[in-house]
Amino acid sequence: DRGRCNADIEYGQRSSTICYLVNVVRAVGQVGKTLKWDPEAERFTNCDEANLLLARERRAGYELPT
């Protein structure tokens, strides 16, 4: 009916971001340390290694415009 969803899309995006960030922190071996996250820029402010894991190279034909 094109009505508003039960849960706003931003809530879903923010909820899934938390899960993804936990996996990034584990991948860079920073569990137990404080990493600072800027939710506006969607970047870590104190861990360049973790920022490298926030995106991946796209397959040919599926690139996003820049």
mmCIF file with all atom_site columns, C-alpha atoms in Angstrom:
data_model
loop_
_atom_site.group_PDB
_atom_site.id
_atom_site.type_symbol
_atom_site.label_atom_id
_atom_site.label_alt_id
_atom_site.label_comp_id
_atom_site.label_asym_id
_atom_site.label_entity_id
_atom_site.label_seq_id
_atom_site.pdbx_PDB_ins_code
_atom_site.Cartn_x
_atom_site.Cartn_y
_atom_site.Cartn_z
_atom_site.occupancy
_atom_site.B_iso_or_equiv
_atom_site.pdbx_formal_charge
_atom_site.auth_seq_id
_atom_site.auth_comp_id
_atom_site.auth_asym_id
_atom_site.auth_atom_id
_atom_site.pdbx_PDB_model_num
ATOM 1  C CA . ASP A 1 1  ? 0.000  0.000  0.000   1.00 0.00 ? 1  ASP A CA 1
ATOM 2  C CA . ARG A 1 2  ? 3.111  2.209  -0.167  1.00 0.00 ? 2  ARG A CA 1
ATOM 3  C CA . GLY A 1 3  ? 2.655  3.036  3.492   1.00 0.00 ? 3  GLY A CA 1
ATOM 4  C CA . ARG A 1 4  ? 5.523  3.643  5.870   1.00 0.00 ? 4  ARG A CA 1
ATOM 5  C CA . CYS A 1 5  ? 7.424  0.524  6.974   1.00 0.00 ? 5  CYS A CA 1
ATOM 6  C CA . ASN A 1 6  ? 7.158  -0.770 10.539  1.00 0.00 ? 6  ASN A CA 1
ATOM 7  C CA . ALA A 1 7  ? 10.832 0.043  11.073  1.00 0.00 ? 7  ALA A CA 1
ATOM 8  C CA . ASP A 1 8  ? 12.512 3.023  9.460   1.00 0.00 ? 8  ASP A CA 1
ATOM 9  C CA . ILE A 1 9  ? 15.284 2.110  7.015   1.00 0.00 ? 9  ILE A CA 1
ATOM 10 C CA . GLU A 1 10 ? 17.816 4.181  8.935   1.00 0.00 ? 10 GLU A CA 1
ATOM 11 C CA . TYR A 1 11 ? 17.276 2.040  12.052  1.00 0.00 ? 11 TYR A CA 1
ATOM 12 C CA . GLY A 1 12 ? 18.083 -1.048 10.012  1.00 0.00 ? 12 GLY A CA 1
ATOM 13 C CA . GLN A 1 13 ? 21.162 0.551  8.487   1.00 0.00 ? 13 GLN A CA 1
ATOM 14 C CA . ARG A 1 14 ? 22.497 1.682  11.874  1.00 0.00 ? 14 ARG A CA 1
ATOM 15 C CA . SER A 1 15 ? 21.771 -1.709 13.442  1.00 0.00 ? 15 SER A CA 1
ATOM 16 C CA . SER A 1 16 ? 23.596 -3.634 10.734  1.00 0.00 ? 16 SER A CA 1
ATOM 17 C CA . THR A 1 17 ? 26.500 -1.139 10.868  1.00 0.00 ? 17 THR A CA 1
ATOM 18 C CA . ILE A 1 18 ? 27.164 -2.083 14.504  1.00 0.00 ? 18 ILE A CA 1
ATOM 19 C CA . CYS A 1 19 ? 27.447 -5.780 13.603  1.00 0.00 ? 19 CYS A CA 1
ATOM 20 C CA . TYR A 1 20 ? 29.720 -5.007 10.663  1.00 0.00 ? 20 TYR A CA 1
ATOM 21 C CA . LEU A 1 21 ? 31.975 -2.786 12.792  1.00 0.00 ? 21 LEU A CA 1
ATOM 22 C CA . VAL A 1 22 ? 32.441 -5.541 15.370  1.00 0.00 ? 22 VAL A CA 1
ATOM 23 C CA . ASN A 1 23 ? 33.703 -7.831 12.604  1.00 0.00 ? 23 ASN A CA 1
ATOM 24 C CA . VAL A 1 24 ? 36.073 -5.123 11.303  1.00 0.00 ? 24 VAL A CA 1
ATOM 25 C CA . VAL A 1 25 ? 37.503 -4.589 14.797  1.00 0.00 ? 25 VAL A CA 1
ATOM 26 C CA . ARG A 1 26 ? 38.038 -8.333 15.192  1.00 0.00 ? 26 ARG A CA 1
ATOM 27 C CA . ALA A 1 27 ? 39.697 -8.552 11.766  1.00 0.00 ? 27 ALA A CA 1
ATOM 28 C CA . VAL A 1 28 ? 42.282 -5.901 12.636  1.00 0.00 ? 28 VAL A CA 1
ATOM 29 C CA . GLY A 1 29 ? 42.972 -7.460 16.035  1.00 0.00 ? 29 GLY A CA 1
ATOM 30 C CA . GLN A 1 30 ? 41.814 -4.461 18.074  1.00 0.00 ? 30 GLN A CA 1
ATOM 31 C CA . VAL A 1 31 ? 39.384 -6.290 20.380  1.00 0.00 ? 31 VAL A CA 1
ATOM 32 C CA . GLY A 1 32 ? 39.526 -4.705 23.823  1.00 0.00 ? 32 GLY A CA 1
ATOM 33 C CA . LYS A 1 33 ? 40.936 -1.427 22.511  1.00 0.00 ? 33 LYS A CA 1
ATOM 34 C CA . THR A 1 34 ? 38.978 1.742  21.915  1.00 0.00 ? 34 THR A CA 1
ATOM 35 C CA . LEU A 1 35 ? 38.386 2.608  18.287  1.00 0.00 ? 35 LEU A CA 1
ATOM 36 C CA . LYS A 1 36 ? 36.583 5.841  17.619  1.00 0.00 ? 36 LYS A CA 1
ATOM 37 C CA . TRP A 1 37 ? 33.793 5.785  15.021  1.00 0.00 ? 37 TRP A CA 1
ATOM 38 C CA . ASP A 1 38 ? 32.482 8.900  13.308  1.00 0.00 ? 38 ASP A CA 1
ATOM 39 C CA . PRO A 1 39 ? 28.855 8.047  12.403  1.00 0.00 ? 39 PRO A CA 1
ATOM 40 C CA . GLU A 1 40 ? 28.484 11.085 10.148  1.00 0.00 ? 40 GLU A CA 1
ATOM 41 C CA . ALA A 1 41 ? 31.523 10.280 7.994   1.00 0.00 ? 41 ALA A CA 1
ATOM 42 C CA . GLU A 1 42 ? 31.142 6.512  8.613   1.00 0.00 ? 42 GLU A CA 1
ATOM 43 C CA . ARG A 1 43 ? 34.888 6.175  9.212   1.00 0.00 ? 43 ARG A CA 1
ATOM 44 C CA . PHE A 1 44 ? 37.149 5.257  12.115  1.00 0.00 ? 44 PHE A CA 1
ATOM 45 C CA . THR A 1 45 ? 38.992 8.334  13.312  1.00 0.00 ? 45 THR A CA 1
ATOM 46 C CA . ASN A 1 46 ? 41.915 6.503  14.892  1.00 0.00 ? 46 ASN A CA 1
ATOM 47 C CA . CYS A 1 47 ? 42.532 3.336  12.859  1.00 0.00 ? 47 CYS A CA 1
ATOM 48 C CA . ASP A 1 48 ? 43.483 3.555  9.197   1.00 0.00 ? 48 ASP A CA 1
ATOM 49 C CA . GLU A 1 49 ? 43.801 -0.238 8.992   1.00 0.00 ? 49 GLU A CA 1
ATOM 50 C CA . ALA A 1 50 ? 40.147 -0.647 9.976   1.00 0.00 ? 50 ALA A CA 1
ATOM 51 C CA . ASN A 1 51 ? 39.080 1.996  7.440   1.00 0.00 ? 51 ASN A CA 1
ATOM 52 C CA . LEU A 1 52 ? 40.609 -0.129 4.684   1.00 0.00 ? 52 LEU A CA 1
ATOM 53 C CA . LEU A 1 53 ? 38.094 -2.875 5.488   1.00 0.00 ? 53 LEU A CA 1
ATOM 54 C CA . LEU A 1 54 ? 35.028 -0.645 5.147   1.00 0.00 ? 54 LEU A CA 1
ATOM 55 C CA . ALA A 1 55 ? 34.845 -1.144 1.400   1.00 0.00 ? 55 ALA A CA 1
ATOM 56 C CA . ARG A 1 56 ? 36.083 -3.622 -1.146  1.00 0.00 ? 56 ARG A CA 1
ATOM 57 C CA . GLU A 1 57 ? 37.005 -3.507 -4.800  1.00 0.00 ? 57 GLU A CA 1
ATOM 58 C CA . ARG A 1 58 ? 33.972 -3.980 -7.024  1.00 0.00 ? 58 ARG A CA 1
ATOM 59 C CA . ARG A 1 59 ? 33.808 -6.485 -9.851  1.00 0.00 ? 59 ARG A CA 1
ATOM 60 C CA . ALA A 1 60 ? 33.956 -5.097 -13.358 1.00 0.00 ? 60 ALA A CA 1
ATOM 61 C CA . GLY A 1 61 ? 30.533 -3.876 -14.400 1.00 0.00 ? 61 GLY A CA 1
ATOM 62 C CA . TYR A 1 62 ? 29.378 -3.388 -10.787 1.00 0.00 ? 62 TYR A CA 1
ATOM 63 C CA . GLU A 1 63 ? 31.416 -0.309 -9.885  1.00 0.00 ? 63 GLU A CA 1
ATOM 64 C CA . LEU A 1 64 ? 29.717 2.554  -8.114  1.00 0.00 ? 64 LEU A CA 1
ATOM 65 C CA . PRO A 1 65 ? 29.923 5.983  -9.735  1.00 0.00 ? 65 PRO A CA 1
ATOM 66 C CA . THR A 1 66 ? 32.363 8.409  -8.131  1.00 0.00 ? 66 THR A CA 1
#
